[in-house]
mmCIF file of C-alpha atoms and ligand atoms in Angstrom:
data_model
loop_
_atom_site.group_PDB
_atom_site.id
_atom_site.type_symbol
_atom_site.label_atom_id
_atom_site.label_comp_id
_atom_site.label_asym_id
_atom_site.label_seq_id
_atom_site.Cartn_x
_atom_site.Cartn_y
_atom_site.Cartn_z
ATOM 1 C CA MET A 158 -1.414 -19.999 -9.500
ATOM 2 C CA SER A 159 -2.333 -16.414 -10.554
ATOM 3 C CA LEU A 160 1.164 -14.935 -11.284
ATOM 4 C CA MET A 161 1.798 -11.440 -11.943
ATOM 5 C CA SER A 162 4.762 -9.958 -12.411
ATOM 6 C CA PHE A 163 6.701 -7.092 -10.622
ATOM 7 C CA GLY A 164 9.693 -6.130 -12.771
ATOM 8 C CA ASP A 165 12.427 -8.782 -12.941
ATOM 9 C CA LYS A 166 10.183 -10.272 -10.507
ATOM 10 C CA SER A 167 6.502 -12.246 -9.789
ATOM 11 C CA LEU A 168 4.006 -13.385 -7.121
ATOM 12 C CA ASP A 169 1.713 -15.908 -7.084
ATOM 13 C CA LEU A 170 -1.735 -13.698 -5.808
ATOM 14 C CA SER A 171 -3.840 -16.753 -5.527
ATOM 15 C CA LEU A 172 -1.745 -17.009 -1.871
ATOM 16 C CA PRO A 173 -1.594 -14.288 0.164
ATOM 17 C CA HIS A 174 1.898 -11.591 0.186
ATOM 18 C CA VAL A 175 2.610 -9.058 3.100
ATOM 19 C CA MET A 176 4.222 -5.515 1.946
ATOM 20 C CA GLY A 177 5.955 -4.343 4.796
ATOM 21 C CA ILE A 178 5.850 -0.575 5.189
ATOM 22 C CA LEU A 179 10.033 1.138 4.903
ATOM 23 C CA ASN A 180 8.897 4.799 5.188
ATOM 24 C CA VAL A 181 11.813 7.262 4.103
ATOM 25 C CA THR A 182 10.278 10.440 6.396
ATOM 26 C CA PRO A 183 10.634 12.637 9.311
ATOM 27 C CA ASP A 184 7.228 12.998 10.121
ATOM 28 C CA SER A 185 5.123 9.625 9.209
ATOM 29 C CA PHE A 186 3.288 8.981 12.559
ATOM 30 C CA SER A 187 4.030 5.479 13.856
ATOM 31 C CA ASP A 188 7.833 5.459 13.463
ATOM 32 C CA GLY A 189 8.799 8.928 11.964
ATOM 33 C CA GLY A 190 12.423 9.604 11.779
ATOM 34 C CA VAL A 191 13.737 6.334 12.688
ATOM 35 C CA PHE A 192 14.735 4.465 9.985
ATOM 36 C CA ASN A 193 15.362 7.809 8.403
ATOM 37 C CA SER A 194 19.503 7.074 7.299
ATOM 38 C CA LEU A 195 20.250 4.783 4.523
ATOM 39 C CA ASP A 196 22.044 2.272 6.848
ATOM 40 C CA SER A 197 19.200 1.999 8.984
ATOM 41 C CA ALA A 198 16.252 1.452 6.093
ATOM 42 C CA LEU A 199 19.078 -0.685 5.323
ATOM 43 C CA ARG A 200 19.100 -2.806 8.315
ATOM 44 C CA GLN A 201 14.923 -2.794 8.431
ATOM 45 C CA SER A 202 14.333 -3.785 5.374
ATOM 46 C CA GLU A 203 16.598 -7.037 5.999
ATOM 47 C CA LYS A 204 14.741 -7.729 8.938
ATOM 48 C CA MET A 205 11.435 -7.555 7.252
ATOM 49 C CA ILE A 206 12.617 -9.335 3.982
ATOM 50 C CA GLN A 207 13.752 -12.522 7.146
ATOM 51 C CA GLU A 208 10.429 -12.445 8.637
ATOM 52 C CA GLY A 209 8.539 -12.883 5.057
ATOM 53 C CA ALA A 210 7.555 -9.574 3.368
ATOM 54 C CA SER A 211 7.422 -10.420 -0.219
ATOM 55 C CA ILE A 212 7.341 -6.511 -0.944
ATOM 56 C CA ILE A 213 9.271 -3.569 0.904
ATOM 57 C CA ASP A 214 7.156 -0.553 0.173
ATOM 58 C CA VAL A 215 9.388 2.423 0.452
ATOM 59 C CA GLY A 216 7.515 6.334 0.879
ATOM 60 C CA GLY A 217 8.857 8.954 1.095
ATOM 61 C CA GLU A 218 6.125 11.544 1.492
ATOM 62 C CA SER A 219 3.948 10.945 4.662
ATOM 63 C CA THR A 220 0.519 11.160 3.508
ATOM 64 C CA ARG A 221 -0.810 10.707 6.923
ATOM 65 C CA PRO A 222 -3.455 13.027 7.714
ATOM 66 C CA GLY A 223 -2.814 17.184 8.547
ATOM 67 C CA ALA A 224 0.810 16.154 6.360
ATOM 68 C CA VAL A 225 1.962 18.627 4.339
ATOM 69 C CA PHE A 226 3.326 18.757 0.668
ATOM 70 C CA VAL A 227 6.876 17.693 0.201
ATOM 71 C CA ALA A 228 8.433 18.910 -2.487
ATOM 72 C CA THR A 229 9.766 17.258 -5.763
ATOM 73 C CA GLN A 230 13.798 17.120 -4.966
ATOM 74 C CA GLN A 231 13.091 16.219 -1.180
ATOM 75 C CA GLU A 232 11.270 13.393 -2.375
ATOM 76 C CA VAL A 233 13.617 12.199 -4.892
ATOM 77 C CA ASP A 234 16.785 12.680 -2.189
ATOM 78 C CA ARG A 235 15.002 10.657 0.635
ATOM 79 C CA VAL A 236 13.205 7.938 -2.008
ATOM 80 C CA LEU A 237 15.586 6.993 -4.399
ATOM 81 C CA PRO A 238 18.892 5.899 -2.889
ATOM 82 C CA VAL A 239 17.133 4.015 -0.711
ATOM 83 C CA ILE A 240 15.573 1.792 -3.518
ATOM 84 C CA ASP A 241 19.017 1.737 -5.606
ATOM 85 C CA ALA A 242 20.893 0.538 -1.898
ATOM 86 C CA ILE A 243 18.154 -2.819 -1.286
ATOM 87 C CA LYS A 244 17.725 -3.286 -5.083
ATOM 88 C CA ARG A 245 21.790 -3.728 -5.083
ATOM 89 C CA ARG A 246 22.051 -5.670 -1.237
ATOM 90 C CA PHE A 247 19.111 -7.675 -1.386
ATOM 91 C CA ASP A 248 16.508 -9.753 -3.819
ATOM 92 C CA ILE A 249 13.322 -8.194 -3.249
ATOM 93 C CA ILE A 250 10.132 -6.964 -5.076
ATOM 94 C CA VAL A 251 10.801 -2.717 -4.384
ATOM 95 C CA SER A 252 7.443 -0.744 -4.647
ATOM 96 C CA VAL A 253 7.537 2.844 -4.143
ATOM 97 C CA ASP A 254 4.643 4.926 -2.806
ATOM 98 C CA THR A 255 4.839 8.138 -4.759
ATOM 99 C CA SER A 256 2.345 10.377 -6.929
ATOM 100 C CA THR A 257 5.164 12.508 -8.348
ATOM 101 C CA ALA A 258 6.243 11.114 -12.169
ATOM 102 C CA GLU A 259 9.894 12.437 -11.450
ATOM 103 C CA VAL A 260 10.036 9.676 -8.282
ATOM 104 C CA ILE A 261 8.224 7.105 -10.588
ATOM 105 C CA ARG A 262 10.491 7.352 -13.447
ATOM 106 C CA GLY A 263 14.276 7.462 -11.028
ATOM 107 C CA ALA A 264 12.468 4.184 -9.033
ATOM 108 C CA ALA A 265 12.110 2.445 -12.021
ATOM 109 C CA ASP A 266 15.494 3.019 -13.423
ATOM 110 C CA LEU A 267 16.793 1.614 -10.332
ATOM 111 C CA GLY A 268 14.776 -1.729 -10.467
ATOM 112 C CA ALA A 269 11.211 -0.338 -8.673
ATOM 113 C CA GLY A 270 8.827 -3.517 -9.120
ATOM 114 C CA LEU A 271 5.674 -1.775 -8.192
ATOM 115 C CA ILE A 272 4.261 1.554 -8.295
ATOM 116 C CA ASN A 273 1.976 2.358 -5.170
ATOM 117 C CA ASP A 274 0.465 5.688 -5.567
ATOM 118 C CA VAL A 275 -2.349 7.259 -3.009
ATOM 119 C CA ARG A 276 -3.489 9.196 -5.761
ATOM 120 C CA SER A 277 -4.093 7.051 -8.159
ATOM 121 C CA LEU A 278 -1.948 8.667 -10.982
ATOM 122 C CA GLU A 279 -3.794 11.867 -10.426
ATOM 123 C CA ARG A 280 -1.034 13.664 -9.869
ATOM 124 C CA GLU A 281 0.844 15.894 -12.870
ATOM 125 C CA GLY A 282 2.508 13.699 -15.640
ATOM 126 C CA ALA A 283 2.301 10.433 -13.399
ATOM 127 C CA LEU A 284 -0.119 8.619 -15.753
ATOM 128 C CA LEU A 285 2.328 8.633 -18.750
ATOM 129 C CA ALA A 286 5.296 8.212 -16.832
ATOM 130 C CA ALA A 287 3.932 5.042 -14.588
ATOM 131 C CA ALA A 288 2.605 3.592 -18.508
ATOM 132 C CA LYS A 289 6.150 4.329 -19.959
ATOM 133 C CA THR A 290 7.352 1.969 -16.928
ATOM 134 C CA HIS A 291 5.425 -1.585 -18.067
ATOM 135 C CA LEU A 292 5.447 -1.816 -13.988
ATOM 136 C CA PRO A 293 2.128 -3.184 -12.221
ATOM 137 C CA ILE A 294 0.056 -0.057 -10.112
ATOM 138 C CA CYS A 295 -1.670 0.575 -7.287
ATOM 139 C CA LEU A 296 -4.612 2.513 -7.476
ATOM 140 C CA MET A 297 -6.002 4.120 -4.172
ATOM 141 C CA HIS A 298 -9.320 5.299 -3.477
ATOM 142 C CA MET A 299 -8.640 8.820 -1.698
ATOM 143 C CA LYS A 300 -11.263 11.388 -1.194
ATOM 144 C CA GLY A 301 -9.640 15.022 -1.070
ATOM 145 C CA MET A 302 -6.113 15.659 -0.237
ATOM 146 C CA PRO A 303 -4.357 14.595 2.973
ATOM 147 C CA LYS A 304 -4.308 17.781 4.488
ATOM 148 C CA THR A 305 -8.090 18.207 4.818
ATOM 149 C CA MET A 306 -9.518 14.989 3.999
ATOM 150 C CA GLN A 307 -10.642 14.069 7.159
ATOM 151 C CA ASP A 308 -12.740 17.402 7.361
ATOM 152 C CA ALA A 309 -15.740 15.783 7.379
ATOM 153 C CA PRO A 310 -16.034 12.848 4.302
ATOM 154 C CA GLU A 311 -19.340 12.531 2.821
ATOM 155 C CA TYR A 312 -20.495 9.563 0.790
ATOM 156 C CA VAL A 313 -23.740 8.725 -1.209
ATOM 157 C CA GLN A 314 -23.246 5.057 -0.361
ATOM 158 C CA VAL A 315 -19.100 4.640 0.323
ATOM 159 C CA VAL A 316 -18.876 1.013 -1.021
ATOM 160 C CA ASP A 317 -20.328 2.235 -4.404
ATOM 161 C CA ASP A 318 -18.348 5.005 -4.557
ATOM 162 C CA VAL A 319 -14.707 3.576 -3.858
ATOM 163 C CA ALA A 320 -15.274 1.197 -6.434
ATOM 164 C CA ASP A 321 -16.755 3.385 -9.338
ATOM 165 C CA TYR A 322 -13.938 6.646 -8.859
ATOM 166 C CA LEU A 323 -11.673 3.037 -8.626
ATOM 167 C CA MET A 324 -12.581 1.852 -12.359
ATOM 168 C CA SER A 325 -12.453 5.498 -13.492
ATOM 169 C CA ARG A 326 -8.538 5.426 -12.772
ATOM 170 C CA VAL A 327 -9.057 1.981 -14.405
ATOM 171 C CA ILE A 328 -10.460 3.524 -17.363
ATOM 172 C CA ALA A 329 -7.862 6.468 -17.604
ATOM 173 C CA CYS A 330 -4.713 3.851 -17.271
ATOM 174 C CA GLU A 331 -6.432 1.828 -20.177
ATOM 175 C CA SER A 332 -6.647 4.891 -21.688
ATOM 176 C CA VAL A 333 -2.617 5.672 -21.672
ATOM 177 C CA GLY A 334 -2.448 1.542 -22.213
ATOM 178 C CA ILE A 335 -1.834 0.504 -19.324
ATOM 179 C CA ALA A 336 -3.112 -3.512 -19.163
ATOM 180 C CA ARG A 337 -5.906 -3.961 -16.788
ATOM 181 C CA SER A 338 -3.802 -7.408 -15.770
ATOM 182 C CA HIS A 339 -0.879 -4.351 -14.193
ATOM 183 C CA LEU A 340 -3.286 -2.644 -12.075
ATOM 184 C CA ILE A 341 -3.955 -3.768 -8.344
ATOM 185 C CA LEU A 342 -6.918 -1.932 -6.386
ATOM 186 C CA ASP A 343 -6.728 -0.165 -3.066
ATOM 187 C CA PRO A 344 -9.753 1.110 -0.996
ATOM 188 C CA GLY A 345 -7.640 3.872 0.966
ATOM 189 C CA ILE A 346 -8.399 2.637 4.700
ATOM 190 C CA GLY A 347 -8.291 6.228 6.210
ATOM 191 C CA PHE A 348 -7.981 8.551 3.450
ATOM 192 C CA GLY A 349 -11.224 10.558 3.757
ATOM 193 C CA LYS A 350 -13.538 8.255 5.552
ATOM 194 C CA VAL A 351 -14.512 7.561 9.063
ATOM 195 C CA LEU A 352 -14.925 4.919 11.379
ATOM 196 C CA PRO A 353 -18.264 3.281 9.400
ATOM 197 C CA HIS A 354 -16.913 4.560 6.160
ATOM 198 C CA ASN A 355 -13.596 2.203 6.729
ATOM 199 C CA LEU A 356 -15.820 -0.922 8.262
ATOM 200 C CA SER A 357 -17.844 -0.432 5.618
ATOM 201 C CA LEU A 358 -15.272 -0.664 2.675
ATOM 202 C CA LEU A 359 -13.235 -3.806 4.490
ATOM 203 C CA ASN A 360 -16.738 -5.947 5.196
ATOM 204 C CA HIS A 361 -17.210 -6.096 1.524
ATOM 205 C CA ILE A 362 -13.684 -6.118 -0.277
ATOM 206 C CA GLU A 363 -15.329 -8.432 -2.291
ATOM 207 C CA LYS A 364 -16.856 -5.905 -4.029
ATOM 208 C CA ILE A 365 -13.949 -4.615 -5.399
ATOM 209 C CA LYS A 366 -12.296 -7.770 -5.830
ATOM 210 C CA LYS A 367 -15.731 -8.158 -8.199
ATOM 211 C CA LEU A 368 -14.618 -6.095 -10.229
ATOM 212 C CA GLY A 369 -11.755 -8.253 -11.307
ATOM 213 C CA PHE A 370 -8.694 -7.312 -9.575
ATOM 214 C CA ASN A 371 -6.264 -8.258 -7.173
ATOM 215 C CA VAL A 372 -6.732 -5.908 -3.554
ATOM 216 C CA LEU A 373 -4.622 -4.547 -1.330
ATOM 217 C CA VAL A 374 -5.340 -3.130 1.636
ATOM 218 C CA GLY A 375 -3.489 -1.122 4.013
ATOM 219 C CA LEU A 376 -4.990 -0.226 7.134
ATOM 220 C CA SER A 377 -2.104 -1.235 9.728
ATOM 221 C CA ARG A 378 -2.024 0.723 13.183
ATOM 222 C CA LYS A 379 -4.896 3.385 11.568
ATOM 223 C CA THR A 380 -6.808 5.732 13.404
ATOM 224 C CA MET A 381 -9.725 3.191 12.670
ATOM 225 C CA ILE A 382 -7.969 0.846 15.047
ATOM 226 C CA GLY A 383 -7.498 3.086 17.368
ATOM 227 C CA ASP A 384 -11.198 4.201 17.545
ATOM 228 C CA VAL A 385 -12.608 0.476 17.949
ATOM 229 C CA LEU A 386 -10.090 -0.329 20.352
ATOM 230 C CA ASN A 387 -9.500 2.907 21.921
ATOM 231 C CA LEU A 388 -6.234 2.544 21.777
ATOM 232 C CA PRO A 389 -2.629 4.126 21.382
ATOM 233 C CA VAL A 390 -0.966 3.646 17.737
ATOM 234 C CA GLU A 391 2.165 1.856 19.801
ATOM 235 C CA GLU A 392 -0.601 -1.066 21.026
ATOM 236 C CA ARG A 393 -2.940 -1.742 17.384
ATOM 237 C CA LEU A 394 -0.777 -4.850 16.509
ATOM 238 C CA TYR A 395 -4.024 -7.126 17.466
ATOM 239 C CA GLY A 396 -6.527 -5.174 16.094
ATOM 240 C CA THR A 397 -4.603 -5.031 12.823
ATOM 241 C CA MET A 398 -4.113 -8.849 12.489
ATOM 242 C CA GLY A 399 -7.647 -9.037 13.234
ATOM 243 C CA ALA A 400 -8.695 -6.462 9.979
ATOM 244 C CA ASN A 401 -6.212 -7.788 8.163
ATOM 245 C CA ALA A 402 -7.382 -11.341 8.607
ATOM 246 C CA SER A 403 -10.738 -10.281 7.811
ATOM 247 C CA ALA A 404 -9.309 -8.338 4.803
ATOM 248 C CA TYR A 405 -8.107 -11.615 4.149
ATOM 249 C CA SER A 406 -11.228 -13.838 4.154
ATOM 250 C CA LYS A 407 -12.846 -11.328 1.881
ATOM 251 C CA GLY A 408 -10.155 -11.638 -0.945
ATOM 252 C CA ALA A 409 -7.558 -9.576 0.054
ATOM 253 C CA ARG A 410 -4.262 -10.676 -1.222
ATOM 254 C CA ILE A 411 -1.684 -7.907 -0.534
ATOM 255 C CA PHE A 412 -1.386 -6.663 3.164
ATOM 256 C CA ARG A 413 0.613 -3.239 3.672
ATOM 257 C CA VAL A 414 1.516 -3.244 7.124
ATOM 258 C CA HIS A 415 4.542 -2.484 9.668
ATOM 259 C CA ASP A 416 4.426 -5.804 11.594
ATOM 260 C CA VAL A 417 5.924 -8.563 8.994
ATOM 261 C CA ARG A 418 6.334 -10.975 10.679
ATOM 262 C CA PRO A 419 2.793 -11.989 12.559
ATOM 263 C CA HIS A 420 1.257 -11.037 9.225
ATOM 264 C CA VAL A 421 3.359 -13.412 7.550
ATOM 265 C CA GLU A 422 2.242 -15.680 10.163
ATOM 266 C CA MET A 423 -1.064 -15.068 10.622
ATOM 267 C CA LEU A 424 -1.782 -15.192 7.016
ATOM 268 C CA ALA A 425 0.236 -18.609 6.349
ATOM 269 C CA LEU A 426 -2.251 -20.347 8.792
ATOM 270 C CA MET A 427 -5.334 -18.511 7.224
ATOM 271 C CA SER A 428 -4.637 -19.708 3.312
ATOM 272 C CA ARG A 429 -2.795 -23.439 4.306
ATOM 273 C CA ILE A 430 -6.617 -23.930 6.266
ATOM 274 C CA GLU A 431 -8.194 -22.417 3.295
ATOM 275 C CA ARG A 432 -6.650 -24.866 0.817
ATOM 276 C CA GLU A 433 -7.133 -28.315 2.699
ATOM 277 C CA VAL A 434 -10.489 -29.979 1.511
HETATM 278 C C1 7PJ B 255 -1.640 3.563 2.315
HETATM 279 C C2 7PJ B 255 -0.469 3.506 1.284
HETATM 280 C C3 7PJ B 255 -2.249 2.298 2.395
HETATM 281 C C4 7PJ B 255 -1.308 2.421 0.121
HETATM 282 C C5 7PJ B 255 -0.188 4.295 3.247
HETATM 283 C C6 7PJ B 255 0.034 4.749 6.797
HETATM 284 C C7 7PJ B 255 -0.435 6.043 5.486
HETATM 285 N N1 7PJ B 255 -0.613 2.973 0.383
HETATM 286 N N2 7PJ B 255 0.455 4.684 1.665
HETATM 287 N N3 7PJ B 255 -2.618 1.846 0.869
HETATM 288 N N4 7PJ B 255 -1.048 4.180 3.081
HETATM 289 N N5 7PJ B 255 -1.849 1.623 -1.027
HETATM 290 O O1 7PJ B 255 0.354 4.224 6.688
HETATM 291 O O2 7PJ B 255 -0.704 5.101 7.373
HETATM 292 O O3 7PJ B 255 -3.264 2.193 2.987
HETATM 293 S S1 7PJ B 255 0.553 5.774 4.047
#
């Protein structure tokens, strides 16, 4: 057992867990706009919970390559009513995919159990806002910002560079009183990285894990899968599952995905096999 608490619930992170993606943005790349009303957000949440998701990740700011800035009030209006409705209706951990201090505070007040920030709390006010919630935080590596991050990103050694960055954010968290035991690290697949960078990070997840943290990966339907298979976004499920299976075997424990059931079943087999003598 390796229990981590997420607000009013906890998860055993010696086992794999699926985080189901719930986008409430009009422009997210693979399901843009479809789950935009409260009612459809609740239906999609219910489906993912029935399929075995441990966490629902609610995001109102698209961070796909080229995405533009979303005003704070717009993000608040998109995300908070959905978190409130999910927490009232279902007994599930809700994660908030945000970089915005106001959204962090609002989500925590409504019962969110995890702060998932692709900017690792670098935005103004986010670090202190997150510290005050006493919730766990997922710190993700991104090089540059979404609008321009895919314009020829370069690294000295991608795995070491990502590990160094994540450790610098761990130290920033500790400086405001956030315990290491509340932190999850994410290499940030596709965020300011081209194919060899993404592949190298996935091949060396154990280096991130060895820093002493639980690891989350988000690679569902991403460009790297399409690059390897030459397939459009709606045909990337099998490739996504292969990459997530590999990440599991190298130590990742939380998997942020669109397709919950296939991953719950794949990971159930992977972890069951691993535990047999
Ligand atoms: C990630 C995320 C990821 C974490 C997105 C997309 C882009 N949060 N939010 N890790 N990706 N922690 O799903 O394609 O990789 S949004």
